[in-house]
Short mmCIF file of C-alpha atoms and ligand atoms in Angstrom, two decimals:
data_model
loop_
_atom_site.label_atom_id
_atom_site.label_comp_id
_atom_site.label_asym_id
_atom_site.label_seq_id
_atom_site.Cartn_x
_atom_site.Cartn_y
_atom_site.Cartn_z
CA MET A 1 -33.26 -10.61 -0.98
CA LYS A 2 -31.35 -7.96 1.71
CA LYS A 3 -28.62 -9.18 3.98
CA LYS A 4 -27.62 -8.64 7.54
CA ILE A 5 -23.80 -7.99 7.01
CA THR A 6 -21.32 -7.31 9.66
CA ILE A 7 -17.86 -6.23 8.35
CA VAL A 8 -14.85 -7.05 11.11
CA GLY A 9 -12.04 -4.08 10.87
CA LEU A 10 -13.20 -1.24 9.03
CA GLY A 11 -9.43 0.01 7.59
CA TYR A 12 -8.75 0.45 4.25
CA ILE A 13 -10.20 -2.21 2.47
CA GLY A 14 -13.55 -2.92 5.21
CA LEU A 15 -15.13 0.44 5.81
CA PRO A 16 -15.53 1.62 1.42
CA THR A 17 -16.17 -2.87 1.35
CA ALA A 18 -18.87 -1.69 3.85
CA ALA A 19 -20.06 1.20 2.49
CA ILE A 20 -20.54 -0.22 -1.01
CA PHE A 21 -22.50 -2.84 0.33
CA ALA A 22 -24.57 -0.38 1.93
CA LYS A 23 -25.21 1.26 -0.72
CA SER A 24 -26.12 -1.75 -2.40
CA GLY A 25 -29.11 -2.00 -0.01
CA MET A 26 -28.11 -4.75 2.73
CA GLU A 27 -28.38 -4.04 6.33
CA VAL A 28 -24.47 -3.80 7.09
CA LEU A 29 -22.59 -2.72 10.56
CA GLY A 30 -19.15 -1.80 11.24
CA TYR A 31 -17.22 -3.57 14.07
CA ASP A 32 -12.92 -2.29 14.17
CA VAL A 33 -11.67 -2.86 17.83
CA ASN A 34 -10.92 0.92 17.73
CA LYS A 35 -13.54 2.48 19.13
CA LYS A 36 -12.53 6.09 17.19
CA VAL A 37 -13.35 4.70 14.30
CA ILE A 38 -17.24 3.19 15.45
CA GLU A 39 -17.70 6.98 16.86
CA ALA A 40 -16.97 8.48 13.61
CA LEU A 41 -18.45 6.69 11.01
CA ASN A 42 -21.56 7.06 13.73
CA LYS A 43 -21.82 10.92 12.13
CA GLY A 44 -20.57 10.35 8.40
CA LYS A 45 -17.27 10.47 9.14
CA ILE A 46 -13.88 8.55 8.64
CA LEU A 47 -10.92 8.79 9.84
CA ILE A 48 -8.51 7.74 6.45
CA GLU A 49 -8.18 10.14 3.05
CA GLU A 50 -8.98 7.86 0.14
CA PRO A 51 -11.13 10.32 -2.32
CA GLY A 52 -15.05 9.69 -2.31
CA LEU A 53 -15.41 7.49 0.15
CA GLU A 54 -16.61 9.97 3.17
CA ASP A 55 -18.90 10.68 0.67
CA LEU A 56 -20.69 7.76 -0.30
CA VAL A 57 -20.04 6.62 3.80
CA LYS A 58 -22.39 9.86 5.07
CA GLU A 59 -24.77 8.65 2.62
CA VAL A 60 -25.12 5.28 3.73
CA VAL A 61 -24.75 6.36 7.23
CA GLU A 62 -27.38 8.91 6.98
CA GLY A 63 -29.31 6.16 4.83
CA GLY A 64 -29.62 4.08 8.45
CA ASN A 65 -27.79 1.46 5.68
CA LEU A 66 -24.52 1.47 8.04
CA ARG A 67 -23.42 1.52 11.19
CA GLY A 68 -20.95 0.87 13.71
CA ILE A 69 -21.25 -1.12 16.25
CA ASN A 70 -19.06 -1.95 19.69
CA ILE A 71 -20.90 -5.50 20.04
CA ILE A 72 -20.56 -8.18 17.85
CA GLU A 73 -24.06 -9.15 16.85
CA GLU A 74 -25.80 -11.75 14.50
CA SER A 75 -26.36 -11.31 10.70
CA ASP A 76 -26.28 -13.55 7.41
CA VAL A 77 -23.33 -12.74 6.54
CA PHE A 78 -19.22 -11.69 8.70
CA ILE A 79 -16.67 -10.60 6.74
CA LEU A 80 -13.38 -10.43 8.04
CA ALA A 81 -11.24 -7.36 6.37
CA VAL A 82 -8.20 -7.35 9.38
CA PRO A 83 -4.54 -6.92 9.67
CA THR A 84 -2.69 -9.60 8.81
CA PRO A 85 0.59 -7.47 9.03
CA LEU A 86 4.19 -9.14 8.98
CA ASN A 87 6.45 -10.31 11.75
CA LYS A 88 9.92 -9.04 12.66
CA ASP A 89 11.14 -13.00 11.47
CA LYS A 90 8.68 -12.15 7.56
CA THR A 91 5.80 -14.07 8.71
CA ALA A 92 2.79 -13.53 9.01
CA ASP A 93 0.98 -11.93 11.87
CA LEU A 94 -2.82 -13.05 11.87
CA SER A 95 -2.89 -12.64 15.53
CA TYR A 96 -5.52 -9.92 14.21
CA VAL A 97 -7.69 -12.66 11.55
CA ARG A 98 -7.53 -15.48 14.60
CA SER A 99 -9.01 -13.01 17.18
CA ALA A 100 -12.04 -11.66 14.58
CA THR A 101 -12.85 -14.79 14.05
CA GLU A 102 -13.28 -16.54 18.28
CA SER A 103 -14.88 -13.38 17.76
CA ILE A 104 -18.22 -13.78 15.54
CA VAL A 105 -17.67 -18.49 17.04
CA ASP A 106 -20.68 -17.86 19.58
CA LYS A 107 -22.55 -15.86 17.39
CA ILE A 108 -22.94 -17.42 14.01
CA ARG A 109 -25.84 -19.71 13.13
CA PRO A 110 -26.75 -21.81 10.96
CA GLY A 111 -27.07 -20.53 7.09
CA ASN A 112 -23.84 -17.78 7.81
CA ILE A 113 -21.58 -17.46 5.54
CA VAL A 114 -17.98 -16.34 6.81
CA VAL A 115 -15.40 -14.42 4.52
CA LEU A 116 -12.08 -13.63 4.75
CA GLU A 117 -11.50 -11.04 2.79
CA SER A 118 -7.07 -10.04 4.58
CA THR A 119 -4.41 -10.83 1.87
CA SER A 120 -3.53 -14.33 3.99
CA PRO A 121 -0.58 -17.09 3.16
CA PRO A 122 -2.43 -19.99 1.77
CA GLY A 123 -4.19 -21.92 4.07
CA SER A 124 -5.35 -19.15 6.08
CA THR A 125 -9.46 -19.82 5.53
CA LEU A 126 -8.86 -23.35 6.14
CA GLU A 127 -8.07 -22.25 9.71
CA VAL A 128 -10.87 -19.58 10.20
CA ALA A 129 -13.05 -22.34 9.00
CA SER A 130 -11.32 -24.79 11.87
CA ILE A 131 -11.34 -22.01 14.66
CA LEU A 132 -15.29 -21.74 13.16
CA GLY A 133 -15.68 -25.27 14.31
CA LYS A 134 -15.14 -24.72 17.83
CA SER A 135 -19.49 -23.28 16.76
CA GLY A 136 -20.67 -26.96 17.15
CA TYR A 137 -21.67 -26.21 13.59
CA LYS A 138 -20.93 -28.36 10.15
CA ILE A 139 -18.62 -26.29 8.79
CA GLY A 140 -19.59 -26.38 4.75
CA GLU A 141 -22.62 -27.71 5.42
CA GLU A 142 -23.78 -25.18 8.09
CA ILE A 143 -21.81 -22.54 7.76
CA PHE A 144 -20.31 -21.61 4.15
CA VAL A 145 -16.72 -20.37 4.68
CA ALA A 146 -14.47 -19.27 1.76
CA HIS A 147 -11.54 -16.00 0.77
CA SER A 148 -12.52 -13.18 -0.87
CA PRO A 149 -9.26 -10.68 -1.61
CA GLU A 150 -9.57 -6.53 -2.82
CA ARG A 151 -7.13 -6.18 -5.62
CA VAL A 152 -8.19 -1.75 -4.95
CA LEU A 153 -5.45 0.01 -5.22
CA PRO A 154 -5.64 2.99 -2.73
CA GLY A 155 -6.54 6.43 -4.51
CA ARG A 156 -8.85 4.47 -6.93
CA ILE A 157 -10.64 2.26 -4.11
CA VAL A 158 -14.48 3.71 -4.56
CA LYS A 159 -14.03 3.20 -8.38
CA GLU A 160 -12.33 -0.58 -8.35
CA ILE A 161 -14.06 -2.54 -5.52
CA VAL A 162 -16.58 -2.26 -7.26
CA GLU A 163 -15.00 -2.71 -11.21
CA ASN A 164 -12.61 -4.76 -11.26
CA ASP A 165 -12.52 -8.72 -10.64
CA ARG A 166 -12.60 -10.62 -8.37
CA ILE A 167 -11.74 -14.46 -7.15
CA ILE A 168 -13.77 -16.14 -4.55
CA GLY A 169 -12.32 -19.44 -3.31
CA GLY A 170 -14.62 -21.76 -1.04
CA ILE A 171 -13.41 -23.97 1.45
CA ASN A 172 -15.94 -26.04 -0.79
CA LYS A 173 -17.77 -25.48 -3.77
CA GLU A 174 -21.17 -25.04 -2.27
CA SER A 175 -19.10 -22.03 0.27
CA ALA A 176 -17.43 -20.26 -2.98
CA GLU A 177 -21.25 -19.84 -5.31
CA LEU A 178 -22.44 -18.65 -1.86
CA VAL A 179 -19.82 -16.17 -1.23
CA LYS A 180 -20.07 -14.96 -5.33
CA GLU A 181 -23.85 -14.82 -4.55
CA VAL A 182 -23.15 -12.30 -1.84
CA TYR A 183 -20.61 -9.37 -3.42
CA SER A 184 -22.74 -10.25 -6.72
CA VAL A 185 -25.16 -7.26 -5.35
CA PHE A 186 -22.52 -4.82 -6.46
CA VAL A 187 -19.03 -5.75 -9.17
CA LYS A 188 -19.39 -5.15 -12.37
CA GLY A 189 -16.36 -7.21 -12.98
CA GLU A 190 -16.30 -10.83 -13.40
CA ILE A 191 -16.70 -12.53 -10.70
CA PHE A 192 -14.02 -16.41 -10.77
CA THR A 193 -15.28 -18.58 -7.94
CA THR A 194 -12.02 -21.30 -6.60
CA ASP A 195 -10.51 -23.31 -3.80
CA SER A 196 -9.56 -20.79 -1.31
CA LYS A 197 -5.81 -21.82 -1.10
CA THR A 198 -5.68 -20.88 -4.59
CA ALA A 199 -7.11 -17.39 -4.08
CA GLU A 200 -4.63 -17.40 -1.59
CA MET A 201 -2.34 -18.48 -3.55
CA CYS A 202 -3.70 -15.36 -6.39
CA LYS A 203 -3.88 -12.68 -4.30
CA LEU A 204 -0.18 -13.36 -2.86
CA MET A 205 2.00 -13.50 -6.54
CA GLU A 206 0.12 -10.29 -8.02
CA ASN A 207 1.99 -8.20 -5.63
CA THR A 208 4.99 -10.87 -6.04
CA PHE A 209 4.23 -10.53 -10.00
CA ARG A 210 5.19 -6.77 -9.64
CA ASP A 211 7.46 -6.95 -6.77
CA VAL A 212 9.95 -8.74 -8.88
CA ASN A 213 9.25 -6.79 -12.21
CA ILE A 214 10.14 -3.36 -9.31
CA ALA A 215 13.12 -5.85 -8.62
CA LEU A 216 14.13 -6.42 -11.64
CA ALA A 217 13.78 -2.46 -12.90
CA ASN A 218 15.94 -1.84 -8.79
CA GLU A 219 18.83 -4.04 -10.57
CA LEU A 220 18.52 -2.36 -14.31
CA ALA A 221 19.50 1.02 -12.75
CA ILE A 222 22.11 0.22 -10.46
CA LEU A 223 24.12 -2.22 -13.20
CA CYS A 224 23.11 0.90 -15.36
CA GLU A 225 24.73 3.35 -12.95
CA ASN A 226 28.08 1.02 -12.48
CA MET A 227 28.45 0.58 -16.87
CA GLU A 228 27.24 4.70 -17.47
CA ILE A 229 24.55 3.66 -19.03
CA ASN A 230 20.93 5.22 -18.66
CA ALA A 231 18.31 3.54 -17.11
CA TRP A 232 15.44 5.22 -18.26
CA ASP A 233 16.25 5.18 -22.32
CA VAL A 234 16.71 1.66 -22.02
CA ILE A 235 13.27 1.45 -20.72
CA GLN A 236 11.49 3.66 -22.93
CA LEU A 237 13.19 1.61 -25.67
CA ALA A 238 13.11 -1.85 -24.25
CA ASN A 239 9.33 -1.97 -23.74
CA ARG A 240 8.90 -0.56 -27.45
CA HIS A 241 8.86 -4.78 -28.12
CA PRO A 242 4.97 -5.88 -28.11
CA ARG A 243 5.97 -7.77 -25.40
CA VAL A 244 7.89 -6.52 -22.65
CA ASN A 245 6.91 -4.00 -19.96
CA ILE A 246 10.41 -2.89 -17.97
CA HIS A 247 8.78 -1.69 -14.25
CA GLN A 248 10.00 1.77 -12.88
CA PRO A 249 13.31 1.99 -10.68
CA GLY A 250 13.15 3.81 -7.98
CA PRO A 251 14.05 4.29 -4.27
CA GLY A 252 12.61 1.05 -2.85
CA VAL A 253 9.40 -0.79 -2.31
CA GLY A 254 6.68 0.12 -0.14
CA GLY A 255 2.66 -0.58 0.57
CA HIS A 256 0.80 -2.72 2.84
CA CYS A 257 0.80 -4.76 0.24
CA ILE A 258 4.18 -5.07 -1.69
CA ALA A 259 6.48 -5.08 0.02
CA VAL A 260 5.23 -7.32 2.07
CA ASP A 261 2.28 -10.29 0.78
CA PRO A 262 6.17 -12.04 -1.80
CA TRP A 263 7.19 -12.80 2.22
CA PHE A 264 3.63 -14.18 2.90
CA VAL A 265 4.86 -17.24 0.20
CA ILE A 266 7.75 -18.06 0.73
CA GLU A 267 7.12 -18.20 4.82
CA ASN A 268 7.61 -22.05 5.18
CA GLN A 269 9.67 -22.25 1.49
CA PRO A 270 13.20 -21.80 0.57
CA GLU A 271 12.77 -22.98 -2.15
CA GLY A 272 10.72 -19.13 -3.29
CA ARG A 273 14.04 -18.47 -4.42
CA LEU A 274 14.01 -15.63 -6.18
CA ILE A 275 10.94 -13.48 -4.86
CA ARG A 276 13.20 -13.21 -1.85
CA GLN A 277 16.23 -12.01 -3.87
CA ALA A 278 13.43 -9.72 -5.24
CA ARG A 279 12.61 -8.72 -1.75
CA GLN A 280 16.29 -7.75 -0.65
CA ILE A 281 17.03 -5.90 -4.18
CA ASN A 282 14.21 -4.10 -3.33
CA ASP A 283 14.64 -3.54 0.53
CA GLY A 284 18.39 -2.32 -0.35
CA MET A 285 17.21 0.49 -2.25
CA PRO A 286 17.80 2.98 0.83
CA GLU A 287 20.64 2.06 1.81
CA ARG A 288 21.64 2.70 -2.23
CA VAL A 289 20.03 5.97 -2.71
CA LEU A 290 21.57 6.92 0.41
CA ASN A 291 25.40 5.53 -0.33
CA ARG A 292 24.37 8.35 -3.85
CA ILE A 293 23.44 11.41 -1.78
CA ASN A 294 26.68 10.69 0.56
CA SER A 295 29.08 10.53 -3.17
CA LEU A 296 27.62 14.31 -3.63
CA ILE A 297 27.83 16.59 -0.38
CA ASP A 298 31.39 17.09 0.98
CA ASP A 299 29.55 18.71 4.18
CA GLU A 300 29.39 16.94 7.00
CA ASN A 301 26.96 18.81 8.31
CA ALA A 302 25.19 20.44 4.96
CA LYS A 303 21.28 20.77 5.35
CA ILE A 304 19.56 18.44 2.68
CA THR A 305 15.92 18.46 1.38
CA ILE A 306 14.16 15.56 0.79
CA LEU A 307 10.62 15.58 -1.19
CA GLY A 308 8.56 13.66 -0.59
CA LEU A 309 7.74 11.01 2.39
CA THR A 310 4.87 8.84 1.20
CA TYR A 311 5.21 5.36 0.00
CA LYS A 312 4.19 6.44 -2.90
CA ALA A 313 2.64 9.36 -5.51
CA ASN A 314 0.19 11.72 -4.25
CA VAL A 315 -1.30 9.94 -1.45
CA ASP A 316 -1.62 10.31 2.01
CA ASP A 317 -0.26 6.95 3.35
CA THR A 318 3.79 6.55 5.05
CA ARG A 319 3.81 3.64 7.02
CA GLU A 320 6.27 0.93 5.15
CA SER A 321 7.56 3.75 3.09
CA PRO A 322 10.82 3.27 1.68
CA ILE A 323 11.48 7.42 2.20
CA ILE A 324 11.28 6.56 6.14
CA LYS A 325 13.49 4.21 6.09
CA LEU A 326 15.77 6.52 4.26
CA VAL A 327 15.27 9.43 6.52
CA GLU A 328 16.53 6.56 9.82
CA LEU A 329 19.26 5.87 7.37
CA LEU A 330 20.15 9.77 7.35
CA GLN A 331 19.73 9.69 10.99
CA GLU A 332 21.26 6.79 12.02
CA ARG A 333 24.15 7.32 9.77
CA THR A 334 24.83 10.35 8.85
CA THR A 335 25.15 14.44 10.93
CA TYR A 336 23.53 16.42 8.14
CA GLU A 337 20.76 18.80 9.00
CA LEU A 338 17.46 17.14 7.00
CA SER A 339 14.85 18.95 6.13
CA LEU A 340 11.42 17.10 4.87
CA HIS A 341 8.90 18.45 3.38
CA ASP A 342 5.17 16.83 1.72
CA PRO A 343 2.11 18.96 1.30
CA HIS A 344 0.31 15.48 1.09
CA VAL A 345 1.09 14.29 4.93
CA ASP A 346 -0.73 15.00 8.12
CA ARG A 347 1.93 16.44 10.26
CA VAL A 348 -0.14 15.27 13.88
CA ASN A 349 0.45 11.26 13.21
CA PHE A 350 3.45 11.73 11.52
CA LYS A 351 6.55 10.05 12.85
CA HIS A 352 9.63 12.21 12.45
CA LYS A 353 7.15 15.38 13.13
CA GLU A 354 10.44 17.42 14.63
CA ILE A 355 11.94 17.95 11.30
CA LEU A 356 8.88 18.06 8.99
CA VAL A 357 8.95 21.69 7.38
CA GLU A 358 5.18 22.99 5.73
CA ASN A 359 7.16 26.02 3.92
CA ILE A 360 8.66 24.69 0.66
CA ASP A 361 10.49 27.96 0.75
CA GLN A 362 11.92 27.21 4.29
CA ALA A 363 12.56 23.45 3.45
CA VAL A 364 14.66 24.13 0.66
CA GLU A 365 16.28 28.00 2.57
CA ASN A 366 20.29 27.17 2.11
CA SER A 367 19.63 23.19 1.04
CA GLN A 368 22.86 21.20 -0.25
CA LEU A 369 20.81 18.79 -1.65
CA ILE A 370 17.11 18.31 -2.72
CA VAL A 371 16.48 14.65 -3.21
CA LEU A 372 13.38 14.16 -4.74
CA ALA A 373 11.88 11.13 -3.63
CA VAL A 374 8.10 11.30 -4.22
CA ASN A 375 7.02 12.22 -7.71
CA HIS A 376 3.63 13.53 -6.70
CA ASP A 377 1.94 15.86 -9.50
CA MET A 378 3.02 19.01 -7.14
CA PHE A 379 6.38 18.76 -7.57
CA ASN A 380 6.13 19.40 -11.23
CA LYS A 381 4.57 22.18 -10.40
CA LEU A 382 7.11 24.10 -7.80
CA ASP A 383 8.79 27.39 -8.36
CA PHE A 384 12.43 26.10 -8.85
CA ASP A 385 14.18 29.33 -9.68
CA LYS A 386 13.31 31.10 -6.43
CA ILE A 387 14.15 27.59 -4.99
CA GLY A 388 17.40 27.51 -6.89
CA LYS A 389 18.31 31.17 -4.81
CA LEU A 390 16.82 30.07 -2.03
CA MET A 391 19.07 26.83 -1.39
CA ASN A 392 23.21 26.92 -0.44
CA LYS A 393 24.11 25.03 -4.41
CA LYS A 394 22.01 23.73 -6.89
CA GLN A 395 21.30 19.59 -6.79
CA ILE A 396 19.20 18.45 -7.57
CA PHE A 397 18.87 13.84 -6.99
CA ASP A 398 15.94 12.55 -8.75
CA THR A 399 14.98 8.93 -7.62
CA ARG A 400 11.72 8.61 -9.62
CA ASN A 401 12.97 9.95 -13.20
CA PHE A 402 10.72 12.87 -13.00
CA LEU A 403 11.88 16.40 -13.23
CA ASP A 404 12.20 18.51 -16.44
CA ARG A 405 15.82 18.31 -17.04
CA ASN A 406 16.20 20.94 -19.98
CA GLN A 407 14.33 22.72 -17.40
CA LEU A 408 16.44 23.03 -14.61
CA GLU A 409 19.70 22.79 -16.86
CA LYS A 410 18.45 25.89 -18.04
CA LEU A 411 18.39 27.73 -14.38
CA ASP A 412 22.30 25.91 -13.86
CA PHE A 413 21.09 23.13 -11.58
CA ASN A 414 22.98 20.04 -11.82
CA LEU A 415 20.41 17.23 -11.69
CA ILE A 416 21.12 14.16 -10.66
CA THR A 417 19.23 11.27 -11.99
CA LEU A 418 18.69 7.28 -10.14
CA GLY A 419 19.65 4.84 -13.11
CA ARG A 420 21.50 7.16 -14.50
CA ASN A 421 25.61 6.93 -14.19
N1 SAJ B 1 6.40 0.79 -7.50
C1 SAJ B 1 7.58 1.14 -8.21
N2 SAJ B 1 8.29 0.82 -9.70
C2 SAJ B 1 6.56 0.15 -9.77
C3 SAJ B 1 5.13 0.19 -9.76
C4 SAJ B 1 5.94 0.30 -7.61
O1 SAJ B 1 8.91 1.54 -7.42
O2 SAJ B 1 7.34 -0.21 -11.84
C5 SAJ B 1 7.08 1.56 -5.48
C6 SAJ B 1 6.03 2.08 -5.93
O3 SAJ B 1 6.67 3.23 -5.88
C7 SAJ B 1 5.34 1.64 -4.59
C8 SAJ B 1 5.42 0.84 -3.88
O4 SAJ B 1 5.72 -0.14 -5.54
O5 SAJ B 1 6.21 1.98 -2.89
C9 SAJ B 1 3.56 -0.03 -4.69
O6 SAJ B 1 2.84 0.50 -5.58
P1 SAJ B 1 2.23 0.49 -6.06
O7 SAJ B 1 1.48 1.82 -6.97
O8 SAJ B 1 2.08 -0.57 -7.41
O9 SAJ B 1 0.61 -0.61 -5.70
P2 SAJ B 1 0.23 -0.48 -3.61
O10 SAJ B 1 0.78 -1.23 -3.18
O11 SAJ B 1 -0.43 0.91 -3.67
O12 SAJ B 1 -1.34 -1.55 -4.34
C10 SAJ B 1 -1.37 -3.09 -4.57
C11 SAJ B 1 -1.94 -3.17 -5.45
N3 SAJ B 1 -1.26 -4.18 -7.26
C12 SAJ B 1 -1.43 -4.33 -7.63
O13 SAJ B 1 -1.29 -2.95 -8.63
C13 SAJ B 1 -1.12 -5.97 -8.46
C14 SAJ B 1 -3.22 -3.64 -6.04
O14 SAJ B 1 -3.73 -3.65 -6.92
C15 SAJ B 1 -3.44 -4.20 -4.48
O15 SAJ B 1 -5.20 -4.24 -4.07
C16 SAJ B 1 -3.27 -3.98 -3.90
O16 SAJ B 1 -1.53 -3.70 -3.05
C17 SAJ B 1 -2.99 -4.54 -2.17
O17 SAJ B 1 -3.37 -4.46 -1.46
O18 SAJ B 1 -2.24 -5.78 -2.01
#
């Protein structure tokens, strides 16, 4: 049956979700507080970078199954996909979830389904349900509510949104089953149903698992530097064990998921000690990188070039990037001349555009140190012979163990690697 679905919040998750439902034949309405997003959408355009998404959006908008709206209408299903940022005190800011819920209270009718997609602390879906209670309808009997967290990887969203398994946590069994039916129209992975708090905790724990493992890898890197061991050899060799998978150390953990979600788990839980420690270790990495840079530079006015600014490789997203934190630490605590280079980064919206240098030759000219901060594929294809000739000192600090040591040493570079002294 063709359902009318309204998606509130058209970001990295809401927009692909809207487009996929539309592609599956549903009538989809997209709402966002940002009018520019709606304007672009109705022209079949998107304002974010995500492979395959623009084509999909264009197709379903032109086909008439997806349209942007400025006023919320009655629907069969409402999906809330608004941001849940982290407050300064490391608690979840649920204000967008609350206001999105308030915005549909007057529109819901008996038989409606409301889904919270936003990653949220355990108990949030119950709070949504309680706000919806203001409608006067019996929640769980007339209005069905569940949490359905996404698990897609930026850069692969269009594929993973369909193929990944999904967890749906209802405020009661009936809600979970009804929401499962809704998502079944496009999800090819398995769909598991549970209660809403379990589903919320699952989503948070998936990212916490990764954060804690990365912290372990970062601690290993620090200890290996102290003990003159090559952490990368340790990881490679230890991972030959069939049940060991040590993660990759690096200059920190970014993105709006892995660096954020663990805090949601422990916000009212002093006993969450390991998770807290892991966050602190990962958040301390930019400062660790700064100290290593200082140990390599003896001229306080030296030029330093940072290659890569995004939160991870091959994406355009610099929000919550540990490299931005590193840049700001360098600006606050040193007098080096900084030159930033990242072909993925769009100058217009970039916070430190005054020191962003588009031309690689200019970025490295007279530089005393290149810091390889993000392992974008394109950085392996740079002409290091030419780069070396432009630099004042042939020195590279590779924070990802990414560059080819043989090649660089042949070109007389001094290659320093994080996790190895
Ligand atoms: N990183 C390391 N070492 C590693 C792996 C990652 O330092 O071994 C760093 C990256 O450089 C980056 C950060 O961690 O700064 C996070 O990158 P990521 O690729 O691990 O994850 P995200 O944030 O892009 O997406 C994650 C995914 N979660 C998991 O893999 C468990 C994705 O599936 C989730 O949907 C997404 O979070 C989300 O929205 O929650």
